[in-house]
Tab-separated table of C-alpha atoms in Angstrom:
chain	number	residue	atom	x	y	z
A	1	MET	CA	96.049	148.298	35.139
A	2	SER	CA	95.826	150.863	32.332
A	3	ARG	CA	94.584	154.368	32.923
A	4	LYS	CA	91.344	153.629	31.069
A	5	ALA	CA	90.647	150.492	33.084
A	6	MET	CA	90.383	152.445	36.308
A	7	VAL	CA	87.072	153.086	37.998
A	8	ARG	CA	85.153	155.981	36.489
A	9	PRO	CA	86.351	159.158	38.199
A	10	GLY	CA	84.235	161.508	40.273
A	11	GLY	CA	84.506	165.185	41.231
A	12	ARG	CA	87.102	167.315	39.482
A	13	SER	CA	88.483	164.328	37.608
A	14	ALA	CA	85.059	163.620	36.113
A	15	ARG	CA	84.680	167.274	35.115
A	16	VAL	CA	88.079	167.234	33.410
A	17	GLN	CA	87.225	164.011	31.565
A	18	GLU	CA	83.897	165.410	30.392
A	19	ALA	CA	85.445	168.702	29.279
A	20	VAL	CA	88.193	166.924	27.350
A	21	HIS	CA	85.794	164.421	25.747
A	22	THR	CA	83.451	167.257	24.754
A	23	ALA	CA	86.365	169.203	23.279
A	24	VAL	CA	87.449	166.193	21.228
A	25	ARG	CA	83.938	165.627	19.849
A	26	GLU	CA	83.426	169.314	19.018
A	27	LEU	CA	86.833	169.693	17.383
A	28	GLN	CA	86.383	166.523	15.336
A	29	ASP	CA	83.204	168.056	13.926
A	30	GLU	CA	84.809	171.461	13.347
A	31	VAL	CA	88.308	170.723	12.047
A	32	GLY	CA	88.278	166.975	11.397
A	33	ARG	CA	90.080	164.199	13.167
A	34	PRO	CA	93.397	164.484	11.260
A	35	ALA	CA	93.822	168.120	12.375
A	36	LEU	CA	93.379	167.400	16.093
A	37	THR	CA	96.281	168.055	18.435
A	38	VAL	CA	96.607	167.723	22.185
A	39	PRO	CA	97.235	171.483	22.633
A	40	MET	CA	94.099	172.254	20.591
A	41	VAL	CA	91.990	169.876	22.704
A	42	ALA	CA	93.500	171.207	25.930
A	43	ALA	CA	92.754	174.820	24.995
A	44	ARG	CA	89.150	173.985	24.141
A	45	ALA	CA	88.699	171.954	27.353
A	46	GLY	CA	90.306	174.607	29.546
A	47	VAL	CA	93.092	172.348	30.797
A	48	THR	CA	96.815	172.213	30.198
A	49	PRO	CA	98.291	169.826	27.643
A	50	SER	CA	100.206	168.176	30.490
A	51	THR	CA	96.856	167.235	32.074
A	52	ILE	CA	95.951	165.332	28.926
A	53	TYR	CA	99.372	163.702	28.580
A	54	ARG	CA	99.388	162.689	32.248
A	55	ARG	CA	95.904	161.195	32.097
A	56	TRP	CA	95.785	159.674	28.607
A	57	GLY	CA	99.423	159.428	27.488
A	58	ASP	CA	98.949	160.670	23.943
A	59	LEU	CA	96.319	161.789	21.448
A	60	GLN	CA	95.608	158.263	20.199
A	61	GLU	CA	94.878	157.007	23.723
A	62	LEU	CA	92.585	159.987	24.276
A	63	LEU	CA	90.749	159.318	21.009
A	64	SER	CA	90.456	155.682	22.049
A	65	ASP	CA	88.920	156.662	25.388
A	66	VAL	CA	86.433	158.999	23.677
A	67	ALA	CA	85.534	156.245	21.207
A	68	VAL	CA	84.827	153.692	23.920
A	69	GLU	CA	82.620	156.192	25.713
A	70	HIS	CA	80.763	156.924	22.466
A	71	LEU	CA	80.224	153.218	21.802
A	72	ARG	CA	78.564	152.743	25.219
A	73	PRO	CA	74.826	152.096	24.655
A	74	GLU	CA	72.603	154.875	25.954
A	75	ALA	CA	69.536	152.736	26.636
A	76	PRO	CA	68.550	149.090	26.935
A	77	PRO	CA	67.385	147.334	23.765
A	78	ALA	CA	63.767	147.884	22.773
A	79	ASP	CA	61.235	145.320	23.976
A	80	HIS	CA	59.216	144.032	21.002
A	81	GLY	CA	57.555	141.203	22.895
A	82	ASP	CA	59.512	138.124	21.822
A	83	LEU	CA	63.083	136.950	21.525
A	84	SER	CA	63.338	137.019	17.744
A	85	ALA	CA	61.853	140.486	17.383
A	86	ASP	CA	63.938	141.884	20.255
A	87	LEU	CA	67.162	140.405	18.943
A	88	ARG	CA	66.407	141.427	15.341
A	89	GLY	CA	65.735	145.012	16.405
A	90	TRP	CA	68.900	145.171	18.459
A	91	ALA	CA	71.057	143.517	15.768
A	92	GLU	CA	69.783	145.821	13.014
A	93	GLN	CA	70.494	148.907	15.114
A	94	PHE	CA	73.911	147.600	16.203
A	95	LEU	CA	74.898	146.864	12.600
A	96	GLU	CA	73.685	150.240	11.373
A	97	GLU	CA	75.611	152.111	14.061
A	98	MET	CA	78.839	150.113	13.841
A	99	ALA	CA	78.938	149.978	10.023
A	100	SER	CA	78.391	153.727	9.614
A	101	PRO	CA	81.469	155.813	8.794
A	102	THR	CA	81.322	157.311	12.298
A	103	GLY	CA	80.951	153.876	13.898
A	104	ARG	CA	83.896	152.501	11.933
A	105	ALA	CA	86.038	155.485	12.954
A	106	TYR	CA	85.168	154.982	16.619
A	107	ILE	CA	85.925	151.249	16.391
A	108	ARG	CA	89.322	151.991	14.824
A	109	ASP	CA	90.102	154.619	17.459
A	110	ALA	CA	89.004	152.346	20.292
A	111	LEU	CA	91.322	149.590	19.079
A	112	LEU	CA	94.309	151.660	17.944
A	113	GLY	CA	94.755	153.558	21.185
A	114	ASP	CA	94.778	150.507	23.370
A	115	PRO	CA	97.386	147.890	22.480
A	116	ALA	CA	96.598	145.943	25.680
A	117	GLY	CA	93.080	145.211	24.421
A	118	ASP	CA	91.150	146.648	27.376
A	119	ASN	CA	89.003	148.799	25.100
A	120	ALA	CA	88.138	145.872	22.842
A	121	GLY	CA	87.056	143.979	25.939
A	122	GLN	CA	84.942	146.919	27.094
A	123	CYS	CA	83.249	147.215	23.699
A	124	SER	CA	82.558	143.485	23.763
A	125	ALA	CA	81.122	143.836	27.269
A	126	TYR	CA	78.739	146.535	26.028
A	127	ALA	CA	77.379	144.167	23.371
A	128	ALA	CA	77.186	141.280	25.846
A	129	GLU	CA	75.250	143.432	28.329
A	130	GLN	CA	72.723	144.415	25.667
A	131	VAL	CA	72.290	140.819	24.517
A	132	ALA	CA	71.905	139.697	28.141
A	133	VAL	CA	69.000	142.130	28.567
A	134	VAL	CA	67.260	140.653	25.507
A	135	LEU	CA	67.842	137.088	26.708
A	136	ALA	CA	66.678	137.867	30.260
A	137	ARG	CA	63.423	139.268	28.880
A	138	ALA	CA	62.956	136.121	26.806
A	139	ALA	CA	63.572	133.931	29.864
A	140	ALA	CA	61.080	135.984	31.890
A	141	ARG	CA	58.482	135.320	29.168
A	142	GLY	CA	59.255	131.599	29.315
A	143	GLU	CA	60.957	131.501	25.918
A	144	ASP	CA	63.815	129.114	25.184
A	145	ALA	CA	66.899	131.079	24.181
A	146	PRO	CA	70.584	130.627	23.429
A	147	ASP	CA	73.161	131.947	25.868
A	148	VAL	CA	74.974	135.259	25.515
A	149	GLU	CA	78.147	133.693	24.088
A	150	THR	CA	76.169	131.920	21.371
A	151	VAL	CA	74.578	135.199	20.287
A	152	LEU	CA	77.930	136.975	20.368
A	153	ASP	CA	79.514	134.211	18.286
A	154	ARG	CA	76.671	133.896	15.774
A	155	VAL	CA	75.471	137.490	15.465
A	156	VAL	CA	77.994	140.041	16.718
A	157	ALA	CA	81.232	138.355	15.627
A	158	PRO	CA	80.280	137.935	11.950
A	159	MET	CA	79.064	141.537	11.793
A	160	MET	CA	82.252	142.891	13.328
A	161	TYR	CA	84.383	140.736	11.029
A	162	ARG	CA	82.699	142.205	7.975
A	163	ILE	CA	82.817	145.750	9.355
A	164	LEU	CA	86.525	145.526	10.172
A	165	PHE	CA	87.895	143.278	7.446
A	166	ARG	CA	85.517	143.664	4.490
A	167	PRO	CA	84.679	147.368	4.633
A	168	THR	CA	84.628	147.760	0.861
A	169	ASP	CA	81.592	145.483	0.493
A	170	PRO	CA	78.742	147.357	2.224
A	171	THR	CA	76.121	145.286	0.375
A	172	ASP	CA	76.608	142.603	3.015
A	173	LEU	CA	75.856	144.974	5.872
A	174	THR	CA	72.086	145.141	5.577
A	175	ASP	CA	69.085	144.564	7.800
A	176	ALA	CA	68.511	141.320	5.879
A	177	TYR	CA	72.002	140.165	6.879
A	178	ALA	CA	71.339	141.011	10.543
A	179	ARG	CA	67.976	139.210	10.433
A	180	ARG	CA	69.584	136.106	8.891
A	181	LEU	CA	72.241	135.986	11.596
A	182	VAL	CA	69.591	136.310	14.312
A	183	ARG	CA	67.429	133.619	12.742
A	184	GLU	CA	70.394	131.245	12.607
A	185	ALA	CA	71.363	132.083	16.202
A	186	VAL	CA	67.937	131.332	17.655
A	187	GLU	CA	67.083	128.272	15.545
A	188	GLY	CA	66.475	125.330	17.799
A	189	PHE	CA	65.643	127.551	20.738
A	190	GLY	CA	61.909	127.889	20.053
A	191	ALA	CA	62.121	131.354	18.525
A	192	SER	CA	63.146	130.814	14.901
A	193	ARG	CA	60.398	132.880	13.275
């Protein structure tokens, strides 16, 4: 089990994690990501560099951990009253956030600092949880809906492919693109408006 896969810490450990994460975010804004060093982060967080090395291993693993935390959704998807509208709203917001320069940087950091793939799985779980909320609302309203995996395959996967592997063509990463993917994902499920 990797360090990042452990249960979220409490007490002093949680305070150290928060201080270090805050230091990373502040320093990225102040000096830029390329200038970051473990000693710089440690000094800002009020911990020793050995604390960071012991807990995260190296700077890239720390940046990866911060990225995964940043990519965690802060709130459930908005409820617009029907499956198509809910999924469109979520997909447009997801695409906007992930395709932004900051979103791309966090995706890269999340993946680069975790060769085992735990962070990719966690990021995927975040998207699946959000989609599950949308689909549960649709089911509660009596709407027919695809399952979570179908939405991930038909909406999230194509977006992430373009974000990661076609970053020089931002014309594809529009609200219209997100709406088309959603429409195609829900066709045949009674919500293809």
